C-alpha cells in the first residue's frame, strides 16, 4: 500500500486509505454500459491480475479491501493513462505499417504530451487574462507555486543541483534578456512579468540553468546548450547553460513556456482533472484516419479523414460538398465602454479594410485579422475586455471554442461570455465574420452601458488539413511547394492541368529529385529556395521553399528497411535518402484518391470565401493543438461517447488483452501493489 501511495504522489494525485473486506471470488464479464463503474472496473482489474498470475490471491484480497473512492479513482487514472498510451501506440503503429514509415520513438509519450498541451492551453488563457486585468500588467506568480519553487525542475537525469530560470525578450529583435521573476524570488526586489505582447509574440522565451542562479543578460552569456528530448544528462555542467526546445529552435513561445514556469502547479492542479478524458480521446483518435491497406509503394499511399469519426462529423456537415457549414467556432469578444465607442471602432476598422461605406457584419478576408490586431494596437481604439489570449492566433478577448446548439452556441472549451443575442447570431455564421451588432453599435452587455463586437471564426477541417503546400496550384505556369527540412514529397500522386508528364523533370536547382522503379518522382529541398521544371511538352516551373511545417499530415521517418523501399528504388536512389529523412503525406478529404480529384477539391476550397487563411497558416503543431482542444471539448460533454469508449477499451485491454499485448500495463501497476512481506505468491 505504501508503494501505491508513493506512485500516486509521484504522478501528482492525492489519496487516502480505508478498507472493507471484499470477497476475492467475484467474477468478471465483458464490460457493458451497466457494469463499468469505477468500482467494477477496479475490481475486475485486480481479479484479472490475480487470474493472470501477476499478483497472488492474498495480495488481491488485500487490495480488494480498499473501498475509499479517492484511491479507486486514482488507480483508474493510472489505468486510463496506460490504456490510452497503448491505444495511441497501436494507432501509430498501424499507420506506420501501412505507409512504410518508422514507428514513433517509444520515448515520445503521446498521452503525457497531450495532457501537457491541453493543460497549458487552459492555463495560458487564464494567465494572460490576469496580465490584461492588472493595469500594470503584473501577476503574483507565487499563487501558483504549490509548495514548490516556480520554474522547471528535473529536466535531465542528473540536474538535481541545478536551478532553472525563465528569461524573455520583449521584442524578437532585442538582444537583452529579462529574467521572469516576482518580488522576493531569487532574493531580489524585482518584479518582471512579460507583457501581453511578448506572451503573444514569437519564440522569445528561454530556459537557463545554473548551480547558483547566475543572472545573465544575453544568450551569449551561457556557456553550453542542452537539448530537451535529446540530451538526457547535463554531464556536470554547472552553468549558466541554455536549455533548447529542440535542435532547430532555442526559444519557446509564450504558450509553450507556461508548462515550465508553472510546472508544479500545472502538474498537480490541472493535469489530474484531464485524466478522465484520456480513454475517450484515445478511442476517438484510433479511427480518425482511414488508409488504403494494400499500399505497396510510397506514391499510392494515402490516409483520409474518416467521415464517421466523431470529430469529423461534429465539426462540419461535409468535407467535400460545395455547401459546407461549420458547427464549431472560435469566439472572441471586444468590449467598448459605450455603444458609440463600438460604432466608432467599427467605422475605423471598415476604413482600414477599404470598405468605409459598408454596413452590417464584416466578412473577413485573408488580411482582415492582421488589420484587426493593428487597429487594437492604436491609441484611439481601446479594447476593454478582461478576457485572456488564445494560444493559436494571439488575440485578446478569447471566449474559447463553441459548438452549435438548438438556440445558438455553447462552450466546449473556455468560458463563453458573449451576450445571448450574439450567441444566437453566431450560430449561422459559416465564414470568418465580425459581428457588429444592431446598427454597428455592438451587442449590449452588462448593466453599465458596455457594448461588444464579436469575432466568429468557423472551424473547417479542410483548413486544418489544408494540402495547398504540396499541391501544384500553378499561377502563370508557376507552382510552389513548401517542404520542411530533410523531407521528401512524392510527386506521382500530384496533378496539374498544365503538365503532360509527371515523371519528367529538368533544370533542377537546390533540390534533390529521385525516381522509384516505376518512374515516380520525389523531391527534397536542399536550400531555402530551389526550383525545377516539371513536364515534357507542357511544363510548369515548380518553386520549392524550405519552409516551416504548416501542413498537418503524416510526416514521419522513411523506413529504409521495409521491402517497399528496398524493392521500390534502385541502389543509387536509395543512397540519396538519409536514414533520418522523412516523407510528407497530406490527409485526404474524400475516398477518391485520384490525383485530379484531390487537386480539384483543393483548388475549390482555396477559392472559397469560407476558407480561413489564419487557420491554414497555423503551424502543424498549433493545428494539432487546436484539434486536441476541439476533441477534448467534444468528448468531455458527451457521456454516451465516454460510455462507448470505456466499454470498448476496457474490454479490449482488461478483459480480452493477452499477456503479451498488455504486459506493460500489468507491470506498471502490479509493482506498486505487491505485499510488503516478501512478495510471495500463493
XYZ file of C-alpha atoms in Angstrom:
682
model
C 0.000 0.000 0.000
C 2.850 2.371 0.785
C 4.163 1.764 -2.712
C 0.804 2.575 -4.254
C 0.598 5.835 -2.333
C 4.133 6.641 -3.419
C 3.317 6.300 -7.104
C 0.096 8.265 -6.717
C 2.092 11.063 -5.115
C 4.721 10.848 -7.824
C 2.200 11.498 -10.567
C 0.592 14.346 -8.634
C -2.503 12.509 -7.444
C -3.859 12.518 -3.892
C -5.199 9.580 -1.952
C -6.328 8.497 1.490
C -6.885 4.979 2.797
C -9.669 2.895 4.292
C -10.645 -0.748 3.956
C -13.637 -3.038 3.756
C -13.435 -6.816 3.218
C -14.471 -7.834 -0.284
C -14.613 -11.421 -1.459
C -11.945 -12.410 -3.929
C -14.323 -14.805 -5.677
C -16.091 -12.055 -7.614
C -16.476 -12.910 -11.314
C -15.935 -10.507 -14.193
C -17.608 -10.272 -17.587
C -17.281 -8.169 -20.691
C -17.777 -4.510 -19.805
C -21.095 -3.045 -20.801
C -22.947 0.185 -20.175
C -24.253 -1.045 -16.832
C -21.120 -2.506 -15.273
C -18.157 -0.245 -15.793
C -18.477 1.940 -12.716
C -15.173 2.871 -11.083
C -15.626 0.121 -8.506
C -16.497 -2.505 -11.114
C -13.506 -1.663 -13.312
C -11.207 -1.566 -10.296
C -12.419 -4.953 -9.036
C -12.226 -6.523 -12.494
C -8.696 -5.285 -12.980
C -7.451 -6.665 -9.653
C -9.077 -10.034 -10.342
C -7.656 -10.125 -13.855
C -4.177 -9.511 -12.450
C -4.710 -12.337 -9.957
C -6.013 -14.735 -12.625
C -3.059 -13.891 -14.876
C -0.597 -14.635 -12.103
C 0.767 -11.141 -11.704
C -0.350 -10.929 -8.078
C -1.180 -13.584 -5.520
C -4.559 -14.379 -4.008
C -3.617 -12.789 -0.710
C -2.335 -9.677 -2.458
C -5.595 -9.400 -4.405
C -7.623 -9.805 -1.229
C -5.732 -7.017 0.475
C -6.177 -4.689 -2.471
C -9.857 -5.507 -2.821
C -10.394 -4.438 0.781
C -9.856 -0.851 -0.272
C -13.177 0.942 -0.590
C -12.034 4.545 -0.458
C -13.397 6.162 -3.624
C -10.440 8.555 -3.982
C -7.915 5.718 -4.062
C -10.010 3.747 -6.532
C -10.425 6.816 -8.751
C -6.681 7.495 -8.608
C -5.790 3.915 -9.538
C -8.146 4.224 -12.503
C -6.426 7.432 -13.586
C -3.179 5.489 -13.851
C -5.029 2.668 -15.599
C -6.713 5.040 -18.067
C -3.395 6.684 -18.898
C -1.736 3.340 -19.621
C -4.662 2.122 -21.733
C -4.638 5.394 -23.689
C -0.875 5.104 -24.228
C -1.285 1.581 -25.543
C -4.138 2.578 -27.862
C -2.197 5.544 -29.250
C 0.809 3.290 -29.856
C -1.386 0.804 -31.698
C -2.893 3.547 -33.861
C 0.553 4.967 -34.665
C 1.923 1.506 -35.422
C -0.914 0.726 -37.850
C -0.337 3.931 -39.809
C 3.426 3.383 -39.838
C 2.992 -0.148 -41.159
C 0.628 0.952 -43.914
C 2.691 3.930 -45.070
C 6.086 2.169 -44.727
C 7.474 4.686 -42.261
C 9.142 4.161 -38.906
C 7.065 3.991 -35.764
C 7.349 6.891 -33.360
C 10.096 6.594 -30.777
C 8.905 4.825 -27.638
C 10.341 7.731 -25.632
C 7.724 10.003 -27.205
C 4.959 9.721 -24.639
C 1.863 10.680 -26.600
C -0.514 10.839 -23.654
C 1.843 12.913 -21.489
C 2.326 15.359 -24.349
C -1.428 15.531 -24.895
C -2.132 16.193 -21.220
C 0.583 18.843 -21.086
C -0.729 20.584 -24.194
C -4.344 20.677 -23.023
C -3.379 21.857 -19.547
C -1.010 24.519 -20.899
C -3.634 25.879 -23.302
C -6.086 26.235 -20.431
C -3.554 27.905 -18.159
C -2.292 30.276 -20.875
C -5.720 31.844 -21.392
C -6.224 32.187 -17.639
C -2.797 33.726 -17.041
C -3.000 36.202 -19.918
C -6.397 37.312 -18.567
C -4.684 38.192 -15.274
C -1.991 40.157 -17.134
C -4.669 42.076 -19.039
C -6.757 42.723 -15.920
C -3.933 44.383 -13.959
C -3.344 47.994 -15.006
C 0.413 47.478 -14.624
C 0.385 44.033 -16.252
C 1.701 42.392 -13.074
C 0.730 38.959 -11.759
C 1.786 37.449 -8.437
C 3.134 34.132 -9.698
C 3.629 32.845 -6.154
C -0.057 31.923 -6.031
C 0.878 29.092 -8.414
C 3.960 27.805 -6.600
C 2.080 24.855 -4.999
C 4.679 24.133 -2.308
C 7.450 24.111 -4.891
C 9.584 26.860 -6.278
C 8.469 28.342 -9.557
C 10.294 27.361 -12.760
C 11.110 23.903 -14.127
C 12.872 21.032 -12.398
C 14.019 17.503 -13.298
C 14.590 18.320 -16.958
C 17.558 15.938 -17.081
C 18.579 12.839 -15.146
C 21.432 14.490 -13.208
C 20.248 18.069 -12.668
C 19.206 17.834 -9.004
C 21.689 20.595 -8.079
C 20.622 22.905 -10.901
C 18.279 25.872 -10.562
C 16.388 26.919 -13.670
C 15.145 30.382 -14.598
C 12.945 31.694 -17.401
C 14.173 34.656 -19.439
C 12.404 36.563 -22.176
C 12.816 39.248 -24.810
C 10.091 41.854 -25.058
C 10.735 42.004 -28.818
C 12.331 39.430 -31.102
C 14.949 41.862 -32.346
C 16.161 42.631 -28.825
C 19.343 41.018 -27.537
C 18.723 41.907 -23.900
C 17.157 39.217 -21.737
C 14.919 39.879 -18.744
C 14.541 37.287 -16.002
C 10.898 36.424 -15.278
C 10.506 36.879 -11.527
C 8.289 38.272 -8.774
C 9.205 40.177 -5.636
C 11.458 38.147 -3.367
C 12.215 35.493 -5.965
C 15.953 34.780 -6.207
C 16.317 37.009 -3.151
C 15.797 40.122 -5.278
C 13.407 43.053 -5.096
C 12.428 42.881 -8.780
C 9.067 42.172 -10.375
C 9.354 41.327 -14.061
C 6.328 39.860 -15.836
C 6.322 39.571 -19.655
C 3.870 41.870 -21.392
C 0.864 40.550 -23.257
C 2.691 41.470 -26.479
C 5.682 39.320 -25.505
C 3.439 36.424 -24.495
C 1.690 36.600 -27.864
C 4.911 37.111 -29.820
C 7.417 34.664 -31.238
C 9.740 32.156 -29.584
C 11.237 34.754 -27.250
C 11.344 32.743 -24.011
C 14.382 30.818 -22.830
C 15.226 28.322 -20.081
C 18.626 28.848 -18.494
C 20.086 26.646 -15.778
C 22.925 27.128 -13.302
C 24.052 25.811 -9.944
C 23.915 29.219 -8.271
C 21.139 31.186 -10.037
C 23.690 33.142 -12.018
C 21.900 36.004 -13.745
C 22.513 36.552 -17.464
C 21.616 39.479 -19.719
C 22.018 37.877 -23.153
C 22.154 34.412 -24.675
C 25.888 34.653 -25.288
C 26.393 34.658 -21.505
C 25.558 30.934 -21.493
C 28.461 28.506 -21.812
C 26.718 25.347 -23.043
C 23.474 24.182 -24.620
C 21.447 21.119 -23.703
C 18.541 19.992 -25.906
C 15.264 18.709 -24.468
C 14.245 15.196 -25.556
C 17.731 14.635 -26.988
C 20.219 15.109 -24.178
C 19.453 13.003 -21.125
C 22.164 14.389 -18.834
C 23.914 17.706 -18.245
C 27.218 15.902 -17.520
C 28.361 18.013 -14.593
C 27.772 21.316 -16.385
C 27.185 23.928 -13.685
C 26.169 26.788 -15.908
C 24.884 29.047 -16.878
C 23.667 26.862 -19.750
C 20.798 27.151 -22.224
C 18.077 24.503 -22.438
C 16.953 24.476 -26.083
C 13.477 23.393 -27.180
C 14.896 21.198 -29.914
C 17.837 21.024 -32.297
C 16.324 23.659 -34.598
C 14.957 26.175 -32.084
C 16.407 27.561 -28.875
C 13.411 29.533 -27.646
C 9.810 28.832 -26.652
C 6.573 30.674 -27.362
C 4.612 32.334 -24.568
C 2.164 29.449 -24.552
C 4.859 26.761 -24.566
C 6.852 28.294 -21.715
C 3.915 28.153 -19.285
C 4.396 24.444 -18.579
C 7.951 25.200 -17.445
C 7.447 28.404 -15.463
C 4.440 26.823 -13.680
C 5.449 23.172 -13.959
C 4.486 22.170 -10.422
C 1.086 23.890 -10.462
C 0.050 22.542 -13.872
C 1.154 19.001 -12.990
C -0.667 18.965 -9.668
C -3.759 21.091 -10.242
C -4.763 20.918 -13.910
C -3.480 17.704 -15.475
C -5.167 15.283 -12.998
C -8.572 16.695 -13.957
C -7.931 15.768 -17.591
C -7.248 12.079 -16.970
C -10.932 11.224 -17.231
C -10.956 12.263 -20.901
C -7.932 10.169 -21.950
C -9.877 6.996 -22.717
C -12.356 8.890 -24.910
C -9.613 10.829 -26.707
C -7.595 7.691 -27.475
C -10.737 5.949 -28.739
C -11.674 8.935 -30.906
C -8.191 9.219 -32.442
C -7.976 5.489 -33.097
C -10.372 5.803 -36.035
C -9.759 9.389 -37.132
C -7.954 8.206 -40.275
C -8.727 5.551 -42.846
C -5.942 4.129 -45.018
C -5.512 2.130 -48.194
C -4.492 -1.118 -46.570
C -2.887 -2.556 -49.722
C -0.130 0.033 -50.097
C 2.888 -1.317 -51.998
C 4.751 1.912 -52.751
C 5.174 5.448 -51.485
C 3.328 7.203 -54.303
C 0.000 5.435 -53.905
C -0.008 5.635 -50.123
C -2.673 7.789 -48.531
C -4.718 8.427 -45.429
C -8.077 10.162 -45.384
C -10.346 11.569 -42.727
C -12.928 9.058 -41.582
C -16.310 10.749 -42.015
C -17.923 8.501 -39.385
C -15.436 9.683 -36.735
C -16.956 11.857 -34.010
C -14.572 14.752 -34.633
C -15.229 14.844 -38.368
C -18.995 14.500 -38.093
C -19.221 17.060 -35.275
C -17.159 19.838 -36.840
C -18.974 20.229 -40.183
C -21.697 18.811 -42.364
C -19.423 17.731 -45.238
C -15.776 17.678 -46.284
C -16.486 17.821 -49.998
C -19.869 19.485 -50.578
C -19.977 22.952 -52.125
C -22.425 23.953 -49.379
C -20.349 23.355 -46.274
C -21.417 24.577 -42.864
C -19.410 24.586 -39.656
C -20.777 23.538 -36.283
C -17.673 24.542 -34.286
C -16.314 28.083 -33.904
C -13.552 30.046 -32.235
C -15.043 33.054 -30.433
C -13.531 36.383 -29.314
C -15.282 39.450 -27.906
C -14.025 43.036 -27.947
C -15.642 45.354 -25.455
C -16.233 49.101 -25.600
C -17.351 51.250 -22.648
C -20.347 52.626 -24.555
C -22.094 51.796 -27.821
C -20.854 54.967 -29.504
C -17.273 53.786 -28.919
C -18.130 50.481 -30.573
C -19.644 52.309 -33.545
C -16.541 54.469 -33.845
C -14.305 51.427 -33.718
C -16.321 49.563 -36.376
C -16.135 52.598 -38.679
C -12.387 52.818 -38.173
C -11.936 49.112 -38.879
C -14.025 49.273 -42.059
C -11.956 52.265 -43.140
C -8.766 50.269 -42.579
C -10.211 47.444 -44.684
C -11.050 49.847 -47.504
C -14.810 49.491 -47.035
C -15.830 52.726 -45.262
C -19.389 52.771 -46.624
C -20.339 49.156 -45.943
C -22.966 48.327 -43.333
C -23.606 45.350 -41.130
C -21.283 42.473 -40.236
C -17.749 42.383 -41.614
C -16.757 39.349 -43.652
C -13.051 38.748 -43.034
C -10.701 38.083 -45.895
C -7.079 36.987 -45.953
C -5.640 40.054 -44.227
C -8.531 41.125 -42.021
C -7.339 39.675 -38.710
C -3.910 41.272 -39.133
C -5.680 44.598 -39.656
C -7.819 43.832 -36.615
C -4.719 43.387 -34.444
C -3.197 46.589 -35.778
C -6.370 48.557 -35.025
C -6.390 47.377 -31.418
C -2.782 48.478 -31.010
C -3.638 52.062 -31.952
C -4.076 54.576 -29.146
C -7.547 55.699 -30.193
C -9.160 52.255 -30.115
C -9.274 50.644 -26.691
C -10.421 47.094 -26.054
C -11.782 46.918 -22.508
C -12.092 43.150 -22.380
C -10.731 41.357 -19.326
C -10.548 38.046 -21.155
C -7.208 36.464 -21.976
C -5.473 35.422 -25.168
C -5.989 32.345 -27.302
C -2.948 30.067 -27.834
C -3.425 29.956 -31.608
C -3.716 33.455 -33.116
C -2.779 35.575 -30.097
C -5.964 37.671 -29.974
C -7.203 39.054 -26.652
C -10.844 38.633 -25.645
C -10.774 34.869 -26.159
C -14.054 33.179 -25.165
C -12.943 29.737 -26.286
C -14.344 27.120 -28.657
C -18.107 26.774 -29.079
C -20.437 24.441 -30.930
C -23.913 25.000 -32.285
C -26.935 24.038 -30.203
C -30.689 24.448 -30.667
C -30.802 28.170 -29.906
C -27.305 29.435 -30.584
C -23.894 28.219 -29.454
C -22.453 26.695 -26.287
C -18.881 26.489 -24.991
C -16.941 23.239 -25.284
C -13.641 24.854 -24.282
C -13.104 28.094 -22.389
C -15.826 30.301 -20.963
C -18.430 31.761 -23.305
C -19.245 35.249 -22.031
C -20.839 36.934 -25.050
C -24.469 38.055 -24.865
C -27.375 35.771 -25.717
C -28.115 37.849 -28.819
C -24.524 37.418 -30.000
C -24.693 33.674 -29.373
C -27.846 33.438 -31.483
C -26.231 35.436 -34.290
C -23.052 33.336 -34.194
C -24.840 30.048 -34.838
C -25.498 30.654 -38.540
C -22.067 32.102 -39.340
C -20.282 29.910 -41.891
C -17.276 32.098 -42.777
C -14.862 34.312 -40.782
C -17.051 37.198 -39.597
C -17.022 40.128 -37.206
C -20.494 40.556 -35.724
C -21.032 44.311 -35.332
C -24.473 44.181 -33.703
C -27.569 46.282 -34.463
C -26.686 49.413 -36.462
C -22.964 48.646 -35.956
C -23.319 49.546 -32.260
C -22.258 46.163 -30.951
C -24.227 43.952 -28.565
C -25.269 45.357 -25.196
C -23.593 43.580 -22.266
C -23.840 44.115 -18.530
C -25.591 46.929 -16.691
C -23.093 49.724 -17.320
C -23.901 50.504 -20.938
C -20.966 48.489 -22.313
C -21.102 47.154 -25.839
C -19.195 44.344 -27.531
C -18.412 43.201 -31.024
C -17.782 39.516 -31.597
C -15.322 37.711 -33.856
C -16.549 34.324 -35.089
C -14.050 32.058 -36.839
C -15.795 28.879 -38.043
C -13.602 25.793 -37.998
C -13.334 23.619 -41.095
C -11.154 20.529 -41.195
C -10.362 21.488 -44.787
C -8.339 24.400 -43.356
C -6.711 22.381 -40.591
C -5.802 19.609 -43.041
C -5.065 22.028 -45.865
C -2.815 20.459 -48.508
C -2.025 23.522 -50.632
C 1.647 23.390 -49.529
C 2.144 20.248 -51.592
C -0.441 20.799 -54.333
C 0.622 22.010 -57.778
C -1.715 25.025 -57.844
C 0.023 26.882 -60.660
C -0.435 30.590 -61.354
C 1.042 31.855 -64.638
C 2.716 28.466 -65.113
C 4.449 28.634 -61.718
C 3.595 26.454 -58.700
C 5.159 26.484 -55.239
C 5.812 23.609 -52.864
C 6.609 24.349 -49.208
C 8.617 21.469 -47.794
C 10.086 21.097 -44.278
C 13.785 20.284 -43.886
C 15.025 16.748 -44.608
C 11.663 15.769 -46.060
C 10.631 14.121 -49.313
C 7.337 14.867 -51.042
C 6.029 12.389 -53.658
C 5.016 13.901 -56.995
C 3.482 10.790 -58.542
C 0.258 11.387 -56.606
C 0.033 15.014 -57.778
C -1.845 16.536 -60.718
C -1.646 19.730 -62.742
C -3.720 20.536 -65.823
C -0.657 22.310 -67.224
C 1.698 19.303 -67.064
C 1.652 16.482 -69.607
C 4.138 14.148 -67.917
C 4.558 13.959 -64.125
C 7.614 11.708 -64.498
C 9.789 14.132 -66.472
C 11.802 16.993 -64.980
C 14.671 19.314 -65.930
C 16.533 22.378 -64.677
C 16.650 21.362 -61.028
C 18.311 23.917 -58.744
C 18.856 23.468 -54.985
C 16.596 20.432 -54.900
C 17.174 16.691 -54.842
C 14.880 14.583 -57.030
C 14.813 10.788 -57.055
C 12.804 8.231 -59.040
C 11.354 4.951 -57.881
C 11.423 1.917 -60.148
C 8.100 2.970 -61.683
C 9.450 6.393 -62.611
C 7.534 8.288 -59.910
C 9.343 11.391 -58.666
C 10.105 12.531 -55.107
C 11.551 15.961 -54.288
C 13.501 17.348 -51.320
C 14.632 20.924 -50.666
C 18.382 21.443 -50.337
C 18.303 25.174 -49.608
C 15.868 27.889 -48.564
C 14.757 28.284 -52.170
C 15.035 25.991 -55.161
C 13.195 25.101 -58.360
C 12.780 22.638 -61.205
C 10.753 22.281 -64.393
C 8.098 19.571 -64.431
C 6.673 18.058 -67.588
C 7.708 17.232 -71.151
C 5.944 19.371 -73.783
C 3.555 21.137 -71.410
C 5.528 22.244 -68.381
C 5.397 24.384 -65.270
C 8.119 25.797 -63.085
C 7.944 24.445 -59.558
C 9.479 26.660 -56.898
C 10.486 24.789 -53.760
C 10.675 26.562 -50.431
C 12.331 25.001 -47.408
C 9.665 26.258 -45.023
C 8.369 25.634 -41.539
C 5.867 22.827 -41.377
C 2.355 24.294 -41.636
C 0.720 21.219 -43.145
C -0.873 18.827 -40.684
C -0.364 15.477 -42.323
C 1.621 12.280 -41.871
C 5.218 13.435 -41.514
C 7.389 10.523 -40.399
C 10.807 8.973 -40.998
C 11.069 6.664 -44.008
C 11.615 3.028 -43.073
C 14.572 2.179 -45.294
C 14.462 -1.455 -44.200
C 10.919 -2.010 -45.469
C 10.610 -4.025 -48.665
C 8.581 -1.216 -50.242
C 11.732 0.898 -50.077
C 14.400 -1.710 -50.873
C 12.464 -3.109 -53.827
C 10.971 0.206 -54.906
C 14.220 2.110 -55.524
C 17.486 1.074 -57.097
C 20.706 1.251 -55.083
C 21.708 4.667 -56.394
C 18.360 6.230 -55.498
C 18.319 4.565 -52.084
C 21.697 6.117 -51.320
C 20.261 9.619 -51.710
C 17.810 9.062 -48.867
C 19.328 9.634 -45.426
C 18.428 7.410 -42.511
C 16.731 10.350 -40.804
C 14.864 11.662 -43.866
C 11.089 11.900 -43.602
C 8.233 11.715 -46.088
C 5.209 14.019 -46.007
C 1.697 12.907 -46.936
C -1.369 15.105 -46.909
C -4.561 13.836 -45.274
C -7.257 13.465 -47.917
C -10.821 14.706 -47.525
C -12.527 12.088 -49.701
C -12.425 8.384 -50.500
C -11.335 9.125 -54.053
C -7.525 9.373 -54.036
C -7.274 10.086 -57.766
C -4.714 12.939 -58.157
C -7.031 15.009 -60.368
C -9.889 14.745 -57.886
C -7.630 15.702 -54.965
C -6.345 18.689 -56.959
C -9.853 19.876 -57.836
C -11.052 19.688 -54.221
C -8.012 21.660 -53.066
C -8.473 24.311 -55.747
C -12.173 24.722 -54.968
C -11.547 25.180 -51.242
C -8.665 27.601 -51.808
C -11.078 29.840 -53.726
C -13.901 29.525 -51.182
C -14.913 32.547 -49.086
C -15.445 30.140 -46.201
C -11.773 29.233 -46.001
C -9.639 30.961 -43.351
C -6.018 31.781 -44.167
C -5.434 32.359 -40.447
C -6.196 28.709 -39.708
C -4.387 27.472 -42.810
C -1.222 29.350 -41.861
C -1.010 27.973 -38.333
C 1.982 25.720 -37.753
C 1.335 21.989 -37.889
C 1.957 21.916 -34.134
C -0.695 24.552 -33.457
C -3.146 22.841 -35.782
C -2.719 19.655 -33.778
C -3.212 21.646 -30.564
C -6.447 23.040 -31.984
C -7.631 19.565 -32.976
C -6.851 18.233 -29.487
C -8.688 21.141 -27.871
C -11.779 20.528 -30.004
C -11.666 16.793 -29.372
C -11.341 17.283 -25.628
C -14.317 19.655 -25.621
C -16.453 17.270 -27.637
C -15.829 14.181 -25.510
C -15.901 15.976 -22.136
C -19.562 16.832 -22.552
C -20.728 13.594 -24.156
C -21.422 10.882 -21.588
C -22.741 8.471 -24.231
C -19.481 8.648 -26.162
C -17.467 8.198 -22.961
C -19.573 5.131 -22.197
C -18.895 3.696 -25.652
C -15.158 4.386 -25.383
C -14.840 2.778 -21.959
C -16.918 -0.225 -22.968
C -14.653 -0.893 -25.939
C -11.225 -0.118 -24.491
C -11.719 -1.560 -21.009
C -12.906 -4.779 -22.604
C -10.054 -4.763 -25.131
C -7.271 -4.196 -22.639
C -8.518 -5.569 -19.321
C -10.758 -8.470 -20.306
C -9.555 -9.534 -23.756
C -5.964 -8.287 -23.728
C -3.445 -11.123 -23.752
C -0.316 -11.099 -21.627
C 1.978 -10.138 -24.489
C -0.233 -7.281 -25.671
C -0.700 -5.749 -22.285
C 2.239 -6.887 -20.199
C 3.280 -3.261 -19.847
C 0.065 -2.221 -18.119
C 0.236 -5.045 -15.611
C 3.898 -4.339 -14.913
C 3.161 -0.675 -14.366
C 0.566 -1.220 -11.675
C 1.420 -4.643 -10.280
C 4.775 -3.477 -8.958
C 3.040 -0.981 -6.675
C 0.622 -3.406 -5.050
C 2.939 -6.260 -4.071
C 2.841 -7.464 -0.488
C 5.240 -5.794 1.872
C 6.053 -9.152 3.429
C 8.395 -10.655 0.867
C 6.317 -10.564 -2.332
C 5.466 -14.248 -2.092
C 2.735 -15.781 -4.167
C 0.082 -18.328 -3.197
